[in-house]
Each structure stands twice: as structure tokens, then as C-alpha cells.
XYZ file of C-alpha atoms in Angstrom:
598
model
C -1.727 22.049 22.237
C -1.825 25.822 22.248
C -4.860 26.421 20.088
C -8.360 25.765 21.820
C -9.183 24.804 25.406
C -7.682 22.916 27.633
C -9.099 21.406 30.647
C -7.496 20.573 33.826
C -9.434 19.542 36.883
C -11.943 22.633 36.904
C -9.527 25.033 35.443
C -9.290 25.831 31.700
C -7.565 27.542 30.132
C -8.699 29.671 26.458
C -6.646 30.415 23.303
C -8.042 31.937 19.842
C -5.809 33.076 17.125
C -7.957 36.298 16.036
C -5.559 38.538 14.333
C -7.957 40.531 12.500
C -9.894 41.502 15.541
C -9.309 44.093 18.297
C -10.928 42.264 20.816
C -12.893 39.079 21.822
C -14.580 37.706 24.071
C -15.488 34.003 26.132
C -18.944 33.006 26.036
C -18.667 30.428 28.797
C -21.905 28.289 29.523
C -25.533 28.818 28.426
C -28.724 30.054 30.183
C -28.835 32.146 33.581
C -25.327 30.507 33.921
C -23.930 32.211 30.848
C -20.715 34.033 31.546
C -19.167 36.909 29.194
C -15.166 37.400 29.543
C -13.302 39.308 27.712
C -9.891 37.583 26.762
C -6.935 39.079 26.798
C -5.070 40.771 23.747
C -1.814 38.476 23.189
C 1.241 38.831 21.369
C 0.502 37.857 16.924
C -3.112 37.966 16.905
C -3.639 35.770 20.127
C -6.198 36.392 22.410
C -6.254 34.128 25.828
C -8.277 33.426 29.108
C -7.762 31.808 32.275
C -10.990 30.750 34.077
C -11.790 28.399 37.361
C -14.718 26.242 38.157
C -15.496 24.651 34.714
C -16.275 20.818 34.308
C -16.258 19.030 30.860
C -19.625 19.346 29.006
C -19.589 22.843 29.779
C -20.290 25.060 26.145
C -18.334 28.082 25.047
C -18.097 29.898 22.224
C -15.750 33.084 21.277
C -17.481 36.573 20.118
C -15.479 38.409 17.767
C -15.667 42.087 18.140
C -18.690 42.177 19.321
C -20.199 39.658 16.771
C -22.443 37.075 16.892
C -20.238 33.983 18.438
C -18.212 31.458 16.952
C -17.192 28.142 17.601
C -13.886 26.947 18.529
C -11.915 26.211 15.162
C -10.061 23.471 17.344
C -13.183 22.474 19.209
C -12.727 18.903 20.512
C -16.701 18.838 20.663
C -19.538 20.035 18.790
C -22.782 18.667 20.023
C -25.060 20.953 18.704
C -23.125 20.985 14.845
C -20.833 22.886 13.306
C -22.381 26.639 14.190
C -23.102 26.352 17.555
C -21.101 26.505 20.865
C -18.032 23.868 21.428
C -18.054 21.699 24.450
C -15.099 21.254 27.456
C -13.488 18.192 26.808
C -11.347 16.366 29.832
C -8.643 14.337 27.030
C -7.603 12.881 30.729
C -10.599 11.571 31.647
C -10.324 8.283 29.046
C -9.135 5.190 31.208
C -7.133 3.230 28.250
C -5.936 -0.168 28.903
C -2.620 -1.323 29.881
C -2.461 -3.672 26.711
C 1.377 -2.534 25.463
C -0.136 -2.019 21.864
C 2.540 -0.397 19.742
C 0.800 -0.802 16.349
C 2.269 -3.288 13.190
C 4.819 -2.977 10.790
C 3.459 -1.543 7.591
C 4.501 -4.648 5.458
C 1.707 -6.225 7.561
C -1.302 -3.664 6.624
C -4.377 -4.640 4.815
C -6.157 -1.798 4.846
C -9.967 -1.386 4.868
C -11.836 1.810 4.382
C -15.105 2.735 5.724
C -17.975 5.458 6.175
C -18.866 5.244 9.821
C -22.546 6.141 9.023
C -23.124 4.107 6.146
C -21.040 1.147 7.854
C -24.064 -0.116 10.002
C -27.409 0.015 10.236
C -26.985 2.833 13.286
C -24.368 4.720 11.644
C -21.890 4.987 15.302
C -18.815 4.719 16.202
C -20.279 1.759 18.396
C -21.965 -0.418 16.119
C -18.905 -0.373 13.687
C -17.130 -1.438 16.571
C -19.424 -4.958 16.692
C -18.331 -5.303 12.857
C -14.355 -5.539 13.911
C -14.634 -9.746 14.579
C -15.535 -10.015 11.075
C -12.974 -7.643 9.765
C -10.098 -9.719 11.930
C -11.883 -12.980 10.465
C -11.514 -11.509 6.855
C -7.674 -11.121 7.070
C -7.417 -7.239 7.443
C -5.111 -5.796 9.688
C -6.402 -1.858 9.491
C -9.057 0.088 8.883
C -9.153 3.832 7.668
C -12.416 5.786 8.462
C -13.387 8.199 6.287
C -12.991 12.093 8.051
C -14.854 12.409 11.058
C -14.015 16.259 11.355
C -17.166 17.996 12.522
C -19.480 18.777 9.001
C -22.610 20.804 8.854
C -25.701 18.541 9.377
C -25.992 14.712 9.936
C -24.981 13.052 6.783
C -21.936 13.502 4.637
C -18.981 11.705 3.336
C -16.701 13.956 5.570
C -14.936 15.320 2.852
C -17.059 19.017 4.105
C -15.478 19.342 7.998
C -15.794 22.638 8.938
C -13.925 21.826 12.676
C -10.858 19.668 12.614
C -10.293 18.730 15.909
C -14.365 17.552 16.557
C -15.336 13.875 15.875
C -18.703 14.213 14.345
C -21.379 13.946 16.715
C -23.700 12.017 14.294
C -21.443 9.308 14.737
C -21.250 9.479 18.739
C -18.693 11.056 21.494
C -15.054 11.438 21.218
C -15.159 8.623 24.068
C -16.901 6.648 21.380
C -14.357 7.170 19.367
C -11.975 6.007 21.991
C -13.635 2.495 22.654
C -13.785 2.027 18.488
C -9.885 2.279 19.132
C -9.733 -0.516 22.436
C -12.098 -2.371 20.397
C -9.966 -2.647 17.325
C -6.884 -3.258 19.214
C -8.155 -5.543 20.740
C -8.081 -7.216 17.605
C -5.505 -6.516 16.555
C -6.643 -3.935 13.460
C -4.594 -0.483 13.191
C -6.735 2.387 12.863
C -6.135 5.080 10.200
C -7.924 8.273 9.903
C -8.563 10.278 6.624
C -7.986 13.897 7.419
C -8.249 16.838 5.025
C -5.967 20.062 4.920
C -6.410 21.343 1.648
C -9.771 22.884 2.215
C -12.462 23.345 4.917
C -16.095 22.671 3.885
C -18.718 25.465 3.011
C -20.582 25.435 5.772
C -18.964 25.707 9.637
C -15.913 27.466 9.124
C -16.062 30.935 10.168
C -11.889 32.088 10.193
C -12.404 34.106 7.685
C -14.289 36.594 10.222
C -11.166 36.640 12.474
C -8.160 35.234 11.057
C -8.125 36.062 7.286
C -4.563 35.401 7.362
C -5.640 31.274 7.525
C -6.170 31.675 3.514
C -3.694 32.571 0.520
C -5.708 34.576 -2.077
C -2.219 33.839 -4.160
C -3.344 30.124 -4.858
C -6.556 29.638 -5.867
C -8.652 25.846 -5.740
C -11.758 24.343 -6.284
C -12.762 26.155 -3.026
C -11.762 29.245 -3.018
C -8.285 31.299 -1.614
C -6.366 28.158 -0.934
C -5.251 27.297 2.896
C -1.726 29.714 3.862
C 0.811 27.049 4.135
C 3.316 29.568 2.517
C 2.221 33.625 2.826
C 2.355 36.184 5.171
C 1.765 34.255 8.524
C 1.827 31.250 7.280
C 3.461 29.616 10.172
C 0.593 29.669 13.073
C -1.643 27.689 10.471
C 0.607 24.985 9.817
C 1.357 24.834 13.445
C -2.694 24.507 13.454
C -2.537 21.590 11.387
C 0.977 19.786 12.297
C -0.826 19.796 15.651
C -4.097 18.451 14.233
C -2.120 15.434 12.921
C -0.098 14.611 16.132
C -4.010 15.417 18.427
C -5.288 12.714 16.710
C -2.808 10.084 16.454
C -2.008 11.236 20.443
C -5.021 11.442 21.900
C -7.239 8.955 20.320
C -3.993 6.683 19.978
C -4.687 6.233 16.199
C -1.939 4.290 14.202
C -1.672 6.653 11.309
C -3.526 8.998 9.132
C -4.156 9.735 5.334
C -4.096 12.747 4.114
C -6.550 13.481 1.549
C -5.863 15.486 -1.741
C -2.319 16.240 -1.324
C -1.965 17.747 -4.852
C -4.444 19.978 -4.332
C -2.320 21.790 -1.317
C -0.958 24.831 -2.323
C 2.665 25.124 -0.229
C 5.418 26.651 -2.326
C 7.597 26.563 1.365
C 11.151 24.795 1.396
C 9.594 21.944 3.077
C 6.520 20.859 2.445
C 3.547 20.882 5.192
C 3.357 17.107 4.175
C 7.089 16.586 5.456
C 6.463 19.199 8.870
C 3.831 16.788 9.677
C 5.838 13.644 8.864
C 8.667 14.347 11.292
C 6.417 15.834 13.629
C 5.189 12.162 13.763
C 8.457 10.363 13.684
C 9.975 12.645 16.259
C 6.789 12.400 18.456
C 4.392 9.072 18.310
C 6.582 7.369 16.450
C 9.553 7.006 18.879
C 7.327 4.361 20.928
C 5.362 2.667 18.041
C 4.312 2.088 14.770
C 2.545 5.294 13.174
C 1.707 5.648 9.676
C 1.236 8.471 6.751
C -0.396 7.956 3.925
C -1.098 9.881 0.349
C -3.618 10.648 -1.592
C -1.706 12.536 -4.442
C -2.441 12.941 -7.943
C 0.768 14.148 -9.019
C 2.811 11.210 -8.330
C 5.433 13.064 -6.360
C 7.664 10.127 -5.717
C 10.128 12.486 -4.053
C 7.248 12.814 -1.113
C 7.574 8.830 -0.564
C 11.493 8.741 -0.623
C 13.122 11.773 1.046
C 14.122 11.156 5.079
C 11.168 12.415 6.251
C 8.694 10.587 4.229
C 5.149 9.574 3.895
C 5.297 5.460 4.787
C 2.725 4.800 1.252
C 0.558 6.470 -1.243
C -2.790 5.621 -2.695
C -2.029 4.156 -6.269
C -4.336 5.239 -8.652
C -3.185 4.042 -11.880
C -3.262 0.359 -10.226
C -6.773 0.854 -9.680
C -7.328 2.995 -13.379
C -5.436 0.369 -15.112
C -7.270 -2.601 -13.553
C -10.714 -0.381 -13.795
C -10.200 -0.591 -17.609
C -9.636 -4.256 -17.928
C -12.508 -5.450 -16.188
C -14.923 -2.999 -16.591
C -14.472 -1.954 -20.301
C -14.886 1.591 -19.346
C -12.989 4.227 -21.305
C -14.147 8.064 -20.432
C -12.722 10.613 -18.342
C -9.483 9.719 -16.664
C -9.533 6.220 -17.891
C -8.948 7.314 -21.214
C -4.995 7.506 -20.383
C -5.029 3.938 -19.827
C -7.428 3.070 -22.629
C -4.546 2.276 -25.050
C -2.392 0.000 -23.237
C -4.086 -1.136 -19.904
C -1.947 -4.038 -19.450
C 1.428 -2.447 -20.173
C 0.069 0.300 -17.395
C -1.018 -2.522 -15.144
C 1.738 -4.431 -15.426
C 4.311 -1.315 -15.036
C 2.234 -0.318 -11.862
C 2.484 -3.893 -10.306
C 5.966 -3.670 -10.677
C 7.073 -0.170 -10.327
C 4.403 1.519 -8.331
C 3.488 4.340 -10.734
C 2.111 3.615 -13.949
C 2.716 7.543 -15.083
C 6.169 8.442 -14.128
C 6.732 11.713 -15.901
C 5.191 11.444 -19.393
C 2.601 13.491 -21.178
C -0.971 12.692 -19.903
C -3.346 13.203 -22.801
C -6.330 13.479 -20.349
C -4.587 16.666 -18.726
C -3.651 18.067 -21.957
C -0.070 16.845 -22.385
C 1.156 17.885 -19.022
C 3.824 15.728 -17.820
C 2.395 13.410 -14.624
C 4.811 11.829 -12.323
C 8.006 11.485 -11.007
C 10.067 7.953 -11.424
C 9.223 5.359 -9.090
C 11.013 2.044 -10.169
C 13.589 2.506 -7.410
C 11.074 2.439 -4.639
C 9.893 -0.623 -2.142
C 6.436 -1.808 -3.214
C 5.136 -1.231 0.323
C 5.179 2.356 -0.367
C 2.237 1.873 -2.682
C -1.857 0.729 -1.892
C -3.364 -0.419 -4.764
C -6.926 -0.865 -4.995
C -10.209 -1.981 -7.023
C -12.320 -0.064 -5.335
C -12.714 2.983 -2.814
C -15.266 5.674 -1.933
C -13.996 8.015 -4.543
C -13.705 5.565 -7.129
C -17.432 4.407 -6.612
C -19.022 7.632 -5.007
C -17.721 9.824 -7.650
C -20.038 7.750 -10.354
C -23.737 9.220 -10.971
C -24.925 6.293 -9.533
C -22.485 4.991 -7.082
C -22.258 1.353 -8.564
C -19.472 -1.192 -7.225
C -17.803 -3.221 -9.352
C -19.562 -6.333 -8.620
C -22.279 -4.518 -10.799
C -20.244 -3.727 -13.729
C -17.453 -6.053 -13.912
C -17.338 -9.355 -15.766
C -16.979 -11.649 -12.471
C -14.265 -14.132 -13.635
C -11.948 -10.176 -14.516
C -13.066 -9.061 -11.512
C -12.038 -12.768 -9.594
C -8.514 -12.654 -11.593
C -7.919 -8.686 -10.601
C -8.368 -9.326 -6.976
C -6.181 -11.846 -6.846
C -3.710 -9.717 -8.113
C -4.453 -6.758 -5.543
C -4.167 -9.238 -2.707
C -0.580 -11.570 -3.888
C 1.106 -8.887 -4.858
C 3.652 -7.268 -2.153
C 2.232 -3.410 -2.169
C -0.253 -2.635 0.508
C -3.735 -3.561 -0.890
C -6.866 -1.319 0.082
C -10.555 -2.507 0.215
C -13.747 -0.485 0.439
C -16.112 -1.554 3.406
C -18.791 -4.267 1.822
C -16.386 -5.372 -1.645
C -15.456 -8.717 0.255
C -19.000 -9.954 -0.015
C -20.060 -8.149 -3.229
C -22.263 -5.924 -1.501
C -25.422 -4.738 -3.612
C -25.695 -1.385 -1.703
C -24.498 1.588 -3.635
C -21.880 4.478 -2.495
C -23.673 7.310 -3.267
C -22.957 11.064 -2.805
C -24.776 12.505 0.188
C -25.254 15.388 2.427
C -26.697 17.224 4.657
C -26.779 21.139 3.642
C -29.872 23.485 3.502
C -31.417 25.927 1.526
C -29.436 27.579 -1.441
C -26.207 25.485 -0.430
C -28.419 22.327 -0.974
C -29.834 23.423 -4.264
C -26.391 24.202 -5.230
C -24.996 21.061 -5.126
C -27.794 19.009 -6.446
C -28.000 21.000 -9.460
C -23.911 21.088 -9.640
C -23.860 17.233 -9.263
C -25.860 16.776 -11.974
C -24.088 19.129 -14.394
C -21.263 17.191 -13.396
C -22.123 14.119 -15.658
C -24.159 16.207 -18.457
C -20.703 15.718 -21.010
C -21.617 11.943 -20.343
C -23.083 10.146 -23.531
C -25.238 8.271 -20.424
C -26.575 11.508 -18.814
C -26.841 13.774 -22.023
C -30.616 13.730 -22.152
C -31.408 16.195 -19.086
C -34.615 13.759 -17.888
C -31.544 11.068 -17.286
C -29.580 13.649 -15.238
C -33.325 14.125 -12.778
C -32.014 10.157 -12.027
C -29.089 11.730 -10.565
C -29.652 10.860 -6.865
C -30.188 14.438 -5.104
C -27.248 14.037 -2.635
C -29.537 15.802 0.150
C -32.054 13.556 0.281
C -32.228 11.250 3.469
C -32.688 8.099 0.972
C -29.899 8.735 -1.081
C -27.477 8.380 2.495
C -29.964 5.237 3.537
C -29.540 3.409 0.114
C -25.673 3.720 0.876
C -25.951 1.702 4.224
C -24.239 -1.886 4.197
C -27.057 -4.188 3.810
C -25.110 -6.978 6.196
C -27.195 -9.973 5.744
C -26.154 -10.422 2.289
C -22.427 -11.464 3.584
C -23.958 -14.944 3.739
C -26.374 -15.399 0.924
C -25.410 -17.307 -2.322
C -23.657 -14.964 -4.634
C -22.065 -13.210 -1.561
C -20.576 -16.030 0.278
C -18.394 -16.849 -2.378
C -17.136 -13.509 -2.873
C -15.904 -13.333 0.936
C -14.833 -17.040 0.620
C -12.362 -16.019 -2.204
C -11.094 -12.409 0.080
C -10.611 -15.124 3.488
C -8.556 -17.819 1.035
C -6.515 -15.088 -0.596
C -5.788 -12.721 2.596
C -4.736 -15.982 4.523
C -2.328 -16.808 1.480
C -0.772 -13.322 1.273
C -0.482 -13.329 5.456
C 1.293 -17.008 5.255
C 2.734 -16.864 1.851
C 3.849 -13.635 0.960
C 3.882 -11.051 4.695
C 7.213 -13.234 6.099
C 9.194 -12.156 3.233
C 8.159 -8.269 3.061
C 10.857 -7.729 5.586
C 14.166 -6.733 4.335
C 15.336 -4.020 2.000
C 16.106 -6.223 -1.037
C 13.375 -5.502 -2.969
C 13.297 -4.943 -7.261
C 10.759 -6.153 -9.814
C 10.810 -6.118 -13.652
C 7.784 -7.006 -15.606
C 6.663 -7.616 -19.330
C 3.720 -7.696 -21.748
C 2.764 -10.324 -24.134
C 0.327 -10.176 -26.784
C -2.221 -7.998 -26.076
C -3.508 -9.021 -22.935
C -0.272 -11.397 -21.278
C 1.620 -9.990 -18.244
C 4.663 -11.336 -16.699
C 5.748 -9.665 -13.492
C 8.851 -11.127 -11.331
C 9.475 -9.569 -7.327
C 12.706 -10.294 -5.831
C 10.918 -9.638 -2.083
C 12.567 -7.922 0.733
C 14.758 -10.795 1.937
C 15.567 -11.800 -1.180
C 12.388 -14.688 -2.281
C 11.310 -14.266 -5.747
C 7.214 -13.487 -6.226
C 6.597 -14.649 -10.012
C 2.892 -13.789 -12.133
C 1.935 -14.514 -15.016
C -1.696 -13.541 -16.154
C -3.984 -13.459 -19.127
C -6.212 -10.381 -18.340
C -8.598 -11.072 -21.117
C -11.678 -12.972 -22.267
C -10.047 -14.287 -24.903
C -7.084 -17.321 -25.015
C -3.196 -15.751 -24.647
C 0.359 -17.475 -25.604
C 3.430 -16.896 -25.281
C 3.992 -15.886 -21.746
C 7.422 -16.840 -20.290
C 8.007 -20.057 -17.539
C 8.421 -18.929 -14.052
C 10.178 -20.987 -11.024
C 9.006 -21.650 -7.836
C 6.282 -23.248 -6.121
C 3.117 -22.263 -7.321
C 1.179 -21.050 -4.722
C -2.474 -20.021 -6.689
C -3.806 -20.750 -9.713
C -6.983 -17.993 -10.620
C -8.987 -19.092 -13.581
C -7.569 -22.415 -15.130
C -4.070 -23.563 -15.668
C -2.356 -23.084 -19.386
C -2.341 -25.891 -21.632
C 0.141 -26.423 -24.036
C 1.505 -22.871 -23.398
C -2.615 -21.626 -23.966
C -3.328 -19.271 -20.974
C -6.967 -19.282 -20.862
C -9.585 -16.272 -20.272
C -8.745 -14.300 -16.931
C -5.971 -16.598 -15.735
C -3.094 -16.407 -13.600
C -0.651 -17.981 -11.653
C 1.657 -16.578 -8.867
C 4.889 -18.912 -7.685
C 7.315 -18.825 -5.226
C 11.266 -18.952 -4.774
C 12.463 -19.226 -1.459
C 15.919 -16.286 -1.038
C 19.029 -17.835 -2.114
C 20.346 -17.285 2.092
C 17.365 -19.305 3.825
């Protein structure tokens, strides 16, 4: 990797991109051992140093003419937080275990995200580790952390990393992180990590001291001068991150990453960063096993899931908006777009992957949103109920087990889980976990105050949160209760009321893994789908190797007919059979046609 340190035996060697600065210098060790070196000037802004008798553990820092020091930006360590020195890391010094893991075929992914610190009681990469029997017991096959990149304090959602390349600390050692990987493997679970390139968070991140040329003032965001993926030097920081992607999936021998926000990157370049990093990945990791790229992209950029070098699936949002609608009731903000017709939108998104393929969003003002995405494989798509946005983004973090009519919410999990895209669940949904998601950090002073007050502006257009004295119930994200309130409460996974929950997830993960998983393989995939009445869909799935997936469903309190016959086996009825051609209140049933060739 040539930004950072590098440690071999007690040599290391030093490299900063500084290109705003005449001259910097190592800050190597702390105390009466402290040592000053000044680096030498490279060619484009690099400045580098050689140095002998180091060990791992050792801190450093860089001062930038003559400043106060800095940390490393690709720091493998920060023990001390985002401001203060980096750490050596030995990468060799790991002793992973012969076990020939090469990671699982996508079509075999259930994927389950989770907040290290609100995951367990301790909040480590160790204790979620002791939670990975009961993942492998539910059926899921992956988990996704949320970003561990080094943030400013203790508590946050990760979303704020200030230091790519640095695990968290608050969560435990990058040899921590290492054993959470054995550990899962061991299991059997891939392990995905959400990583962020479209911003760095406002506390930490000191480039702009040194390497102005890391931001575009030509694009602006939410944050500021957007990341240079496409100016004036823009090619040493996507180097920075196409060799973020491959450190992790390399060194911590992750199975694939997510990449958060990809419509807010600003990269007007031939190719996108998102397709540098995808064939850096095929071309490196992914010549010996199975590594995987995910989206999170608003845009629905179907060309990003279906050019060579591809993404392998996207987060599908209007899945979840659609279904959101049905069960909840819910109507403001971005679910108005799918107020109108949620079942047409569901039932187009089951089949086709995107429910918004290129027409006129009212919510965004008539701009067109999408690009067409019947022709694609359903395994290029995660649905999902539920996910830290979807319930941290809410003034009061509430799952849907709190807002959802149960026997909706029974019927649209169901149909996350036995249908052939990729489903997604968020860490406590399988036992209808009472504990909120809230929004939390861990900033001081003004920066605190700053987003307190701007969270609860947030919600003061909602009818809920008009009255100011409803907006003080606005959890302050700072406070160390609003990040405890957020913690799995674990004994509730076998309580009455909970138990059933994860005894419906087990039953209907087994099904999909023997029912549905042995015919994902293959490339014969194509769906259709209809509406009837106002709340009757029919959606048919010729599979991969040619079986035929049939549903029909009645997402609605209230009686449907007229929903056409389907063949097959029927391999799960949800909510009561149909009499007389009468589907009853949140009903379905999925069957089964084995391919014409078997």
C-alpha cells in the first residue's frame, strides 16, 4: 500500500501525500523517547521516511510545516481517537487459520446488518463475535457491520469516520477485528463492511491542512467541497480509496463491502470510482474467492449493476418504501411517491428490481429517477423491511414491530424472505426487538450543540413535531442514554411475543435455503407480475435454472378477488388460504414448478 506506514520486522517505512506543504516532519514515539525526522520531499506532493528499530504499538504522527501534528489519514490504528498520534501496526503478525475459506456464492447471502456497539451489551468486536451461533441458527449467511472507520469520540453510527483505514478503537483492536472474521467463518457467515467515500466526518480529518487537492470545490454536498474523484489531481485520491477497498477485504479477509451513498459521489470521470474499485476487486481478491460489492444508490443507476465491471447487488429502496407504506400506513416524506399505488410499486419491485425506473418522482420535484431494470437477475437487488437508516433516520428510532399491524408485517416478511433477491435484516428484527435505533454521537462543544439543535429542526415540517416542546422529545443524539437505549436488549429473543417472531424468521430462512437457494443458480432468470383490485398481487419467477417461483398476495386488511391460479407445489401459505376465490386479509401463497430439464 503506498500511503501510510508499513512495518517490517523493526523497519518502517513512512509515506504522506502533503502537496500543499514544503516540508514535514515524523513524530516517531512519545515521551523522552520522542524522535523528530524530517521526511524527505518526494516527487507530486509526497513526502517519505525510512527509519530502523520500531516495533508495532509504537505512535507517530506527521507535523506539517511546522504545525501542530497530524494523524496518519491511512492510520491502521488510532488508540487515543481520531486527533491524536496513529499506532505501528505489524498486518503480518495475525496467525489466520488454514481453513481454505473462499467465501459463498452471492445467490446464497442473507445478509444481516449490525452496529457493533449497540449489538451487545459491551459494544466489541468480541462479544458480537459470541452472538454469531445464533445468527448461523437463524438462517443468515452474512453479516454487514456498520463503518468501523475511526470517528471522533466513543459512540456513533460510523457514518462520521474521520480515518479510513483505523477500526474504531471503541469497538477493540484491529486483531479483534480479525478473530470477529475466524469466528464468523467459522460459521460459515460472510462478512461485509459498510465503508463511506463520499464524505469524511467533521471532526478527525485534517487533509485539508496538507493536501487541499483531496476536495473538489466544483461539486458541492451536504458536507462541504465534495471528495476529488475527477479535478486537478484527482488520481492519488482515488488510488487512496481503491486501496482502502482492496486493505480491507485483504487484510482483514472480509468477503465484500458496501459502499454507502453512492449518489451522493461526485465523479464526472470516464469510469466511475465505483467501477476502479470493482475491478480492482475482481482482478485482485476475487481471483481466489468469492468477494462482494454492494450499493447504496439513490439514483437507481442500473447501468452500475450491469456493465463488466459491476457492483454484484444494490440496496433496494423502493422494496422497502413500497412495503413501508402497506404495513405501516405512513405517507410523508419519501413515501409519498409510493402513496398512490403501493402495490403496483411493490409488485413491480418484486419482479423487476426497481420500482422507479426513469419516471418523474413527485417527491423530487418531477425529476426523472432511475434507469430500467427489468432485464436484470433478481440477485442483483437486497430488499429489506428494515435497516439502520430506515429506523435511525425517524425522531424516535421506532422498528416496525412498533408501528406495523403484525399480521402486514407477518405477510411482508414472508415476501422479503421467498422471494429470489438477496433479503437484508437489521440486527434484533428476527425477535421483534423493543430497543430503539436511535441517532447518537459522540461530539463536543459547539459541534454537539450543532447537531442536536439540527436534528431537531430536521422533523419541525412534521405535523408530529410541529409544536417545538414535542421537538425537546427529540432524543439529544449526544447523550450517553440515547446510544444505551439503542443496545439489543437480548433476553427478549425468548420471551412470549419475541419467540414467535424468530420462530417465523428460522421456518422461513430454512424454506428459502431448501426451497428456493438450489434453483438461484443459472442465468435463466425473468419475472412478470400483476395487480388486482386494489390490494391483489400476482408475481411469477422463472428462477435461474429454469423452476417457476409463483405469489399471489392480498396486502390488505380487507378481503381481495380475483387473483389468477398459479401451478406448482405450494410451498407456504401466510395468513389463511382463499376460499371460493376470497383471498383473505394479509394473505399469500408462494408455489413451486420444478424447470422443464430436471
Amino acid at each position: 500500500m503506498p500511503f501510510g506506514a508499513a512495518l517490517r520486522g523493526r523497519s518502517a517505512r513512512f509515506r504522506l501525500w502533503a502537496p500543499a506543504c514544503a516540508s514535514v516532519t515524523l513524530v516517531l514515539g512519545e515521551g523522552a523517547a520522542c524522535r523528530e525526522l524530517p521526511m524527505q520531499a518526494m516527487a507530486d506532493g509526497w513526502h517519505g521516511a525510512g527509519v530502523g528499530d520500531v516495533a508495532a504499538g509504537t505512535p507517530y504522527a506527521f507535523r506539517v510545516d511546522d504545525g501542530s501534528p497530524v494523524p496518519d489519514p491511512a492510520s491502521r490504528f488510532q488508540p487515543r481517537d481520531v486527533n491524536g498520534p496513529s499506532a505501528l501496526v505489524d498486518p503480518g503478525a495475525f496467525e489466520w487459520p488454514e481453513d481454505g475459506w473462499r467465501g459463498r456464492p452471492w445467490r446464497e447471502a442473507v445478509v444481516y446488518e449490525l452496529h457493533v456497539g449497540t449489538f451487545t451489551p459491551e459494544g466489541t468486536f468480541r462479544a458480537a463475535a459470541e452472538r454469531f451461533d445464533h445468527l448461523a441458527k437463524l438462517g443468515v449467511t452474512a453479516i454487514e457491520l456498520l463503518p468501523l472507520a475511526d470517528f471522533a469520540g466513543r459512540r456513533n453510527w460510523g457514518y462520521d469516520g474521520a480515518l479510513p483505514f483505523a477500526p474504531d478503537a471503541s469497538y477493540g483492536t484491529p486483531e479483534d477485528l480479525k478473530r470477529l472474521v475466524v469466528e464468523a467463518h467459522r460459521r460459515g457467515l460472510m462478512v461485509l463492511l459498510d465503508v463511506v467515500y463520499n464524505h469524511f466526518g467533521p471532526d478527525g480529518n485534517h487533509l485539508r491542512r496538507y493536501a487541499p487537492q483531496f476536495f473538489n470545490a466544483a461539486h458541492q454536498t451536504p458536507w462541504g467541497a465534495a471528495i476529488n474523484f475527477d479535478g486537478d489531481r484527482a488520481a492519488t485520491v482515488r488510488d487512496f480509496f481503491v486501496h482502502n477497498a482492496l486493505y480491507w477485504i485483504e487484510e482483514f479477509q472480509l468477503d465484500g463491502l458496501r459502499l454507502d451513498a453512492v449518489h451522493a459521489i461526485a465523479d464526472g470521470s470516464p469510469t466511475h470510482i465505483v467501477q476502479d474499485i470493482a475491478r480492482a476487486m475482481a482482478a485482485g481478491p476475487g481471483r481466489e474467492r468469492h468477494v462482494h460489492l454492494v450499493l447504496e444508490n439513490d439514483r437507481n443507476e442500473a447501468r452500475l449493476l450491469s456493465d463488466p465491471a459491476r457492483a454484484t447487488a444494490q440496496w433496494n429502496d423502493d422494496w422497502h418504501h413500497a412495503a413501508h407504506v402497506l404495513v405501516s400506513g405512513e405517507t410523508d416524506g419519501y413515501y409519498a411517491d409510493y402513496a398512490a399505488r403501493p402495490v403496483a410499486h411493490l409488485a413491480r419491485a418484486l419482479a423487476e428490481g426497481f420500482a422507479w425506473q426513469g419516471e418523474p418522482s413527485p417527491h423530487r420535484g418531477g425529476q426523472a429517477r432511475g434507469e430500467p431494470s427489468a432485464g436484470l437477475p433478481p440477485l442483483v437487488f437486497m430488499p429489506f423491511l428494515q435497516n439502520h437508516d430506515q429506523i435511525g433516520n425517524r425522531a424516535l428510532g421506532e422498528r416496525l414491530c412498533a408501528i406495523a399491524d403484525p399480521a402486514a408485517l407477518r405477510l411482508a416478511t414472508a415476501a422479503l424472505l421467498l422471494a429470489p433477491a438477496v433479503p437484508l435484516l437489521f440486527m434484533g428484527e428476527e425477535f421483534a426487538s423493543t430497543s430503539p435505533f436511535l441517532f447518537f454521537c459522540d461530539f463536543q462543544g459547539e459541534l454537539a450543540q450543532a447537531v442536536r439543535d439540527g436534528r431537531r429542526r430536521e422533523f419541525a415540517a412534521f405535523a408530529r413535531f410541529a409544536d417545538p416542546a414535542a421537538r425537546e422529545r427529540i432524543p439529544d443524539p449526544g447523550a450517553v442514554e440515547t446510544f444505551e437505549r439503542s443496545k439489543l436488549r437480548w433476553e427478549e429473543a425468548g420471551k412470549a411475543g419475541h419467540r414467535e417472531w424468530l420462530e417465523l424468521y428460522r421456518e422461513l430462512l430454512a424454506l428459502r435455503a431448501r426451497a428456493l437457494v438450489p434453483h438461484l443458480e443459472g442465468d435463466r432468470f425473468a419475472a412478470t407480475h400483476s395487480v388486482h383490485g386494489s390490494s391483489g398481487l400476482a408475481v411469477d419467477w422463472t428462477l435461474g435454472d429454469g423452476a417457476r417461483l409463483h405469489l399471489r398476495a392480498n396486502f390488505s386488511a380487507a378481503p381481495v378477488e380475483g387473483l389468477p391460479p398459479a401451478a406448482g407445489e405450494t410451498i407456504r401459505v401466510q395468513g389463511g388460504e382463499p376460499q371460493g376465490g376470497r383471498w383473505p386479509a394479509w394473505s399469500g401463497r408462494w408455489s413451486l414448478e420444478p424447470s422443464p430439464s430436471s
